[in-house]
Amino acid sequence: MALIYILLVSILLCNTNICSSAAVSTSEAVLITVDQSGKGNYRTIQEAVNSVASKNSELIYISIKPGTYREKIVVSADKPFITLSGTEGANTTITWNDGGDIFDSPTLSVLASDFVARYLTIRNEFGTSGKGIALRVSADRAAFYGCRIVSYQDTLLDDFGRHYYYNCYIEGATDFICGNAASVFQSCQLNSLAKSLGIITAQHRNTPSENTGFTFIDCKITGLDNGTVLGRPWGPYSRVIYARTYMSNTISPDGWSDWSDPSKERTVYYGEYKCYGPGADRSKRVGWSRELSRDESAPFLNKAMIGGGNWLRPPPTRFKKHVK
């Protein structure tokens, strides 16, 4: 039944124009280079994004030379099929310093579908005094590979759409992965900076009919021994699954929080499957979380829940010149 429901939701998304109507080649892309020294097509990432035509229908590969780019970047909704790629996350950094409103403060805002980011550090330097989003993803079909996403509170606003994160490092202290997307996090490291109570997720599913939630597969949770919880419900039907994930002793024995609203304990779906490490001991977990069986976990353990087989794409193998 779960797979049938996923297929029906995918069809509905296509019928409401969330699916792309353009036939896009996945092997060839227009190459745009960003180099602060002036040896590329553009000196800033935003200039490169702005150069992409509205309602673009071909793959755009923006190659970013190593360096620290102090920019607040928006990939607008009319610019799909863009890839931003560094060479490795440790030497290609996009950073800004802004806080407050979760939709206005992000260092990088992705509003366009079919977006890919590779080997970038995306950072908000706002600090510990409030919300400072590093990355906002408000679009369907977005994927992130080998990225470092770093802030303190609300680091990743995983707002809506279907998303995939692979081998990423995500760091924060409070609700540092939040929103109402349907997302798979695979082989990622989640690092809690909290010195007392930390919260990894605040998932915002509002009704049982929404096919949204966060699934963490083969991930690793690190941080101080400080009582961090796996999640708390931003929405009453919040859904978060951890599968085959290493949990250090940063995870508190009770594991989850109801955000001081016991009524949500009856409606959230918080599950763990074959997790391990000192923080994975379920003997003192809250009674309203679930230890999932093999059958219960099966619908969440692959990319089918986000329809990934239909839109996740490998890097292009051929490039053509960008014409200004």
Coordinates of C-alpha atoms in Angstrom, one line a residue:
M1 CA 0.0 0.0 0.0
A2 CA 2.8 2.4 0.8
L3 CA 4.4 2.0 -2.7
I4 CA 1.0 2.5 -4.4
Y5 CA 0.5 5.7 -2.4
I6 CA 3.9 7.0 -3.4
L7 CA 3.1 6.3 -7.1
L8 CA -0.3 8.1 -6.8
V9 CA 1.4 11.1 -5.2
S10 CA 4.0 11.2 -8.0
I11 CA 1.3 11.2 -10.6
L12 CA -0.5 14.0 -8.8
L13 CA 2.7 16.1 -8.6
C14 CA 3.2 15.7 -12.4
N15 CA -0.4 16.7 -13.1
T16 CA 0.1 19.9 -11.1
N17 CA 3.1 20.9 -13.1
I18 CA 5.7 20.1 -10.5
C19 CA 7.2 17.5 -12.8
S20 CA 9.2 19.0 -15.7
S21 CA 7.6 19.0 -19.1
A22 CA 11.0 19.4 -20.9
A23 CA 13.0 16.5 -22.2
V24 CA 16.5 17.3 -20.9
S25 CA 19.7 15.5 -21.9
T26 CA 21.5 14.3 -18.8
S27 CA 24.8 13.6 -20.5
E28 CA 25.6 17.1 -21.8
A29 CA 25.6 20.4 -20.0
V30 CA 26.5 24.1 -20.6
L31 CA 29.7 24.8 -18.6
I32 CA 30.0 28.1 -16.7
T33 CA 33.0 28.8 -14.6
V34 CA 33.2 31.0 -11.6
D35 CA 36.7 32.2 -10.5
Q36 CA 37.3 35.1 -8.1
S37 CA 40.6 35.8 -9.9
G38 CA 38.8 36.7 -13.1
K39 CA 39.9 33.7 -15.2
G40 CA 36.4 32.3 -15.4
N41 CA 33.2 33.4 -17.0
Y42 CA 32.2 35.2 -13.8
R43 CA 33.7 36.3 -10.5
T44 CA 30.6 35.6 -8.4
I45 CA 28.3 32.7 -8.1
Q46 CA 25.2 34.9 -8.3
E47 CA 26.3 36.4 -11.5
A48 CA 26.6 32.9 -13.0
V49 CA 23.2 32.0 -11.8
N50 CA 21.7 35.2 -13.1
S51 CA 23.2 34.5 -16.6
V52 CA 21.0 31.4 -17.0
A53 CA 17.9 32.1 -19.1
S54 CA 14.5 32.1 -17.6
K55 CA 12.6 28.8 -18.1
N56 CA 15.9 27.2 -19.0
S57 CA 15.5 23.7 -20.5
E58 CA 19.1 22.4 -20.6
L59 CA 21.5 21.3 -18.0
I60 CA 23.7 24.1 -16.7
Y61 CA 26.9 23.1 -14.8
I62 CA 28.4 26.0 -12.8
S63 CA 32.0 25.0 -11.9
I64 CA 33.2 27.0 -8.9
K65 CA 36.9 27.4 -8.4
P66 CA 38.3 27.0 -4.8
G67 CA 37.9 29.9 -2.5
T68 CA 35.6 31.6 0.0
Y69 CA 32.6 33.3 -1.7
R70 CA 30.9 35.9 0.6
E71 CA 27.6 35.9 -1.2
K72 CA 23.9 35.5 -0.4
I73 CA 22.7 33.5 -3.3
V74 CA 19.2 32.8 -4.7
V75 CA 18.5 30.3 -7.4
S76 CA 15.1 31.6 -8.6
A77 CA 12.2 29.4 -9.4
D78 CA 12.4 30.1 -13.2
K79 CA 16.0 28.7 -13.5
P80 CA 15.7 24.9 -13.3
F81 CA 18.4 22.3 -14.1
I82 CA 21.4 24.1 -12.5
T83 CA 24.3 22.4 -10.8
L84 CA 26.6 24.3 -8.5
S85 CA 29.9 22.3 -8.1
G86 CA 33.1 22.9 -6.2
T87 CA 36.1 20.6 -6.2
E88 CA 35.7 19.6 -2.6
G89 CA 33.7 20.9 0.3
A90 CA 36.7 21.8 2.4
N91 CA 38.1 24.3 -0.1
T92 CA 35.0 25.8 -1.8
T93 CA 32.8 27.8 0.7
I94 CA 29.7 30.0 0.3
T95 CA 29.2 32.0 3.4
W96 CA 27.0 34.9 4.7
N97 CA 26.0 36.3 8.0
D98 CA 22.3 36.9 8.4
G99 CA 19.6 35.9 10.9
G100 CA 16.0 36.2 11.8
D101 CA 13.3 35.2 9.3
I102 CA 13.9 31.7 8.1
F103 CA 12.9 32.5 4.5
D104 CA 15.0 35.7 4.3
S105 CA 18.2 34.7 6.1
P106 CA 19.6 31.7 4.1
T107 CA 23.0 31.9 2.6
L108 CA 21.8 29.8 -0.3
S109 CA 18.1 29.6 -1.3
V110 CA 17.2 27.0 -3.9
L111 CA 13.7 27.9 -5.4
A112 CA 14.2 26.1 -8.7
S113 CA 13.5 22.4 -9.5
D114 CA 16.1 19.9 -10.7
F115 CA 18.9 21.5 -8.7
V116 CA 22.2 19.8 -7.8
A117 CA 25.0 20.9 -5.5
R118 CA 28.3 19.1 -5.3
Y119 CA 31.3 19.5 -3.0
L120 CA 30.5 22.8 -1.4
T121 CA 30.5 24.2 2.1
I122 CA 27.4 26.3 2.7
R123 CA 27.6 28.3 5.9
N124 CA 25.7 30.9 7.8
E125 CA 28.0 32.8 10.3
F126 CA 25.1 34.3 12.3
G127 CA 26.1 32.5 15.5
T128 CA 24.2 31.3 18.5
S129 CA 21.8 34.2 19.1
G130 CA 19.0 33.0 16.9
K131 CA 17.9 31.5 13.6
G132 CA 20.4 31.6 10.9
I133 CA 19.7 29.3 7.9
A134 CA 22.6 28.2 5.8
L135 CA 20.6 26.4 3.1
R136 CA 16.9 26.7 2.2
V137 CA 15.5 24.2 -0.3
S138 CA 12.0 25.2 -1.5
A139 CA 11.7 23.2 -4.7
D140 CA 11.1 19.8 -6.0
R141 CA 13.9 17.4 -7.1
A142 CA 17.0 18.7 -5.5
A143 CA 20.1 16.7 -4.7
F144 CA 23.3 17.4 -2.6
Y145 CA 26.5 15.4 -2.8
G146 CA 29.5 15.8 -0.5
C147 CA 28.3 19.1 0.8
R148 CA 29.0 20.7 4.2
I149 CA 25.9 22.6 5.6
V150 CA 26.9 24.6 8.7
S151 CA 25.1 26.9 11.1
Y152 CA 23.7 26.8 14.6
Q153 CA 19.9 27.1 14.6
D154 CA 17.7 25.9 11.7
T155 CA 20.8 25.2 9.6
L156 CA 18.9 23.4 6.8
L157 CA 15.4 24.6 6.0
D158 CA 14.3 21.5 4.1
D159 CA 11.1 23.3 3.2
F160 CA 9.2 21.3 0.6
G161 CA 9.7 19.0 -2.4
R162 CA 11.6 15.7 -2.9
H163 CA 15.3 15.9 -1.9
Y164 CA 18.3 13.6 -1.6
Y165 CA 21.4 14.2 0.5
Y166 CA 24.4 11.9 0.1
N167 CA 27.7 11.9 2.0
C168 CA 26.9 15.4 3.4
Y169 CA 28.0 16.9 6.7
I170 CA 25.2 18.9 8.5
E171 CA 26.0 20.8 11.7
G172 CA 23.9 22.8 14.2
A173 CA 22.4 22.8 17.6
T174 CA 18.7 23.5 17.5
D175 CA 16.2 22.1 14.9
F176 CA 19.1 22.0 12.5
I177 CA 17.2 20.0 9.9
C178 CA 13.7 21.4 9.7
G179 CA 10.8 21.7 7.2
N180 CA 8.2 19.6 5.4
A181 CA 10.1 18.0 2.5
A182 CA 10.2 14.4 1.6
S183 CA 13.9 13.7 2.0
V184 CA 16.4 10.9 2.1
F185 CA 19.7 11.5 3.9
Q186 CA 22.2 8.7 3.0
S187 CA 25.6 8.2 4.5
C188 CA 25.5 11.7 6.1
Q189 CA 27.1 13.0 9.3
L190 CA 24.9 15.0 11.7
N191 CA 27.0 16.9 14.2
S192 CA 25.4 18.5 17.2
L193 CA 27.0 21.7 18.5
A194 CA 24.7 22.0 21.5
K195 CA 26.3 22.3 24.9
S196 CA 23.1 21.3 26.7
L197 CA 19.9 20.2 25.0
G198 CA 20.2 19.8 21.3
I199 CA 17.6 19.0 18.7
I200 CA 18.5 17.5 15.3
T201 CA 15.1 17.6 13.4
A202 CA 11.9 19.6 13.5
Q203 CA 9.8 18.0 10.7
H204 CA 6.6 19.8 9.8
R205 CA 4.2 17.3 8.4
N206 CA 0.7 18.6 9.2
T207 CA -1.7 15.9 8.1
P208 CA -1.5 12.1 7.7
S209 CA -2.2 12.4 3.9
E210 CA 1.1 14.3 3.3
N211 CA 3.8 12.1 1.8
T212 CA 6.6 13.9 3.6
G213 CA 9.2 13.1 6.2
F214 CA 12.9 12.8 6.8
T215 CA 14.7 9.4 6.5
F216 CA 18.3 8.9 7.6
I217 CA 20.0 5.8 6.2
D218 CA 23.5 4.6 7.2
C219 CA 24.3 8.0 8.8
K220 CA 26.4 9.0 11.7
I221 CA 25.5 11.2 14.7
T222 CA 28.2 13.0 16.6
G223 CA 28.6 15.7 19.1
L224 CA 29.1 16.4 22.8
D225 CA 27.7 14.1 25.5
N226 CA 24.9 16.6 26.1
G227 CA 21.4 15.1 25.7
T228 CA 20.6 15.9 22.1
V229 CA 17.3 14.5 20.9
L230 CA 16.6 13.0 17.4
G231 CA 13.7 15.2 16.8
R232 CA 10.6 17.1 17.9
P233 CA 7.4 17.8 16.1
W234 CA 7.0 21.1 14.3
G235 CA 3.9 19.6 12.7
P236 CA 1.4 17.3 14.5
Y237 CA 2.1 14.4 12.1
S238 CA 5.9 14.9 12.1
R239 CA 7.6 11.8 10.5
V240 CA 11.3 11.0 11.0
I241 CA 13.1 7.6 10.5
Y242 CA 16.6 6.6 11.4
A243 CA 17.8 3.4 9.9
R244 CA 21.2 1.6 10.4
T245 CA 22.6 4.8 11.8
Y246 CA 25.4 5.2 14.3
M247 CA 24.3 7.2 17.4
S248 CA 27.1 8.5 19.7
N249 CA 26.4 9.3 23.3
T250 CA 25.3 12.8 22.3
I251 CA 21.8 11.2 21.9
S252 CA 19.8 11.3 25.1
P253 CA 18.3 8.1 26.4
D254 CA 14.7 9.3 25.9
G255 CA 15.6 10.0 22.3
W256 CA 12.7 12.3 21.3
S257 CA 10.8 15.4 22.5
D258 CA 7.1 16.2 22.1
W259 CA 7.9 20.0 22.2
S260 CA 5.8 20.4 25.4
D261 CA 2.7 19.2 23.6
P262 CA 1.7 15.7 24.7
S263 CA -1.2 15.6 22.2
K264 CA 1.3 15.2 19.4
E265 CA 2.6 12.0 20.9
R266 CA -0.5 10.2 19.4
T267 CA 0.1 11.4 15.9
V268 CA 3.8 11.7 15.2
Y269 CA 5.7 8.8 13.5
Y270 CA 9.2 8.5 14.9
G271 CA 11.0 5.3 14.2
E272 CA 14.4 3.6 14.5
Y273 CA 15.6 0.6 12.7
K274 CA 18.8 -1.3 13.4
C275 CA 20.6 1.7 14.7
Y276 CA 23.7 1.2 16.8
G277 CA 26.2 2.9 19.1
P278 CA 25.9 4.1 22.7
G279 CA 23.1 6.5 21.8
A280 CA 20.9 3.8 20.1
D281 CA 19.9 2.0 23.3
R282 CA 16.1 2.0 23.2
S283 CA 15.6 0.8 26.8
K284 CA 14.8 4.3 28.0
R285 CA 13.2 5.7 24.8
V286 CA 9.9 7.6 25.1
G287 CA 7.1 5.1 24.7
W288 CA 5.5 6.9 21.7
S289 CA 8.5 6.3 19.5
R290 CA 8.8 3.1 17.5
E291 CA 11.3 0.3 17.1
L292 CA 10.6 -0.6 13.5
S293 CA 10.4 -4.1 12.1
R294 CA 12.0 -5.1 8.8
D295 CA 8.6 -4.8 7.0
E296 CA 7.7 -1.5 8.7
S297 CA 11.1 0.0 7.7
A298 CA 11.1 -1.3 4.1
P299 CA 9.2 1.6 2.4
F300 CA 11.7 4.0 3.8
L301 CA 15.0 2.3 3.0
N302 CA 15.5 3.3 -0.6
K303 CA 15.0 6.2 -2.9
A304 CA 11.6 5.0 -4.0
M305 CA 9.9 7.1 -1.3
I306 CA 11.2 10.2 -3.2
G307 CA 10.8 8.8 -6.7
G308 CA 14.6 9.1 -7.0
G309 CA 14.9 6.7 -9.9
N310 CA 13.0 9.1 -12.1
W311 CA 15.0 12.3 -11.5
L312 CA 18.4 11.7 -9.7
R313 CA 21.0 12.0 -12.4
P314 CA 24.8 11.4 -12.7
P315 CA 27.2 14.3 -13.5
P316 CA 27.3 15.2 -17.2
T317 CA 30.1 13.7 -19.3
R318 CA 30.1 16.3 -22.1
F319 CA 30.2 20.1 -21.9
K320 CA 29.6 22.9 -24.3
K321 CA 30.7 26.5 -24.0
H322 CA 28.5 29.2 -22.3
V323 CA 27.6 32.0 -24.5
K324 CA 27.0 35.3 -22.7

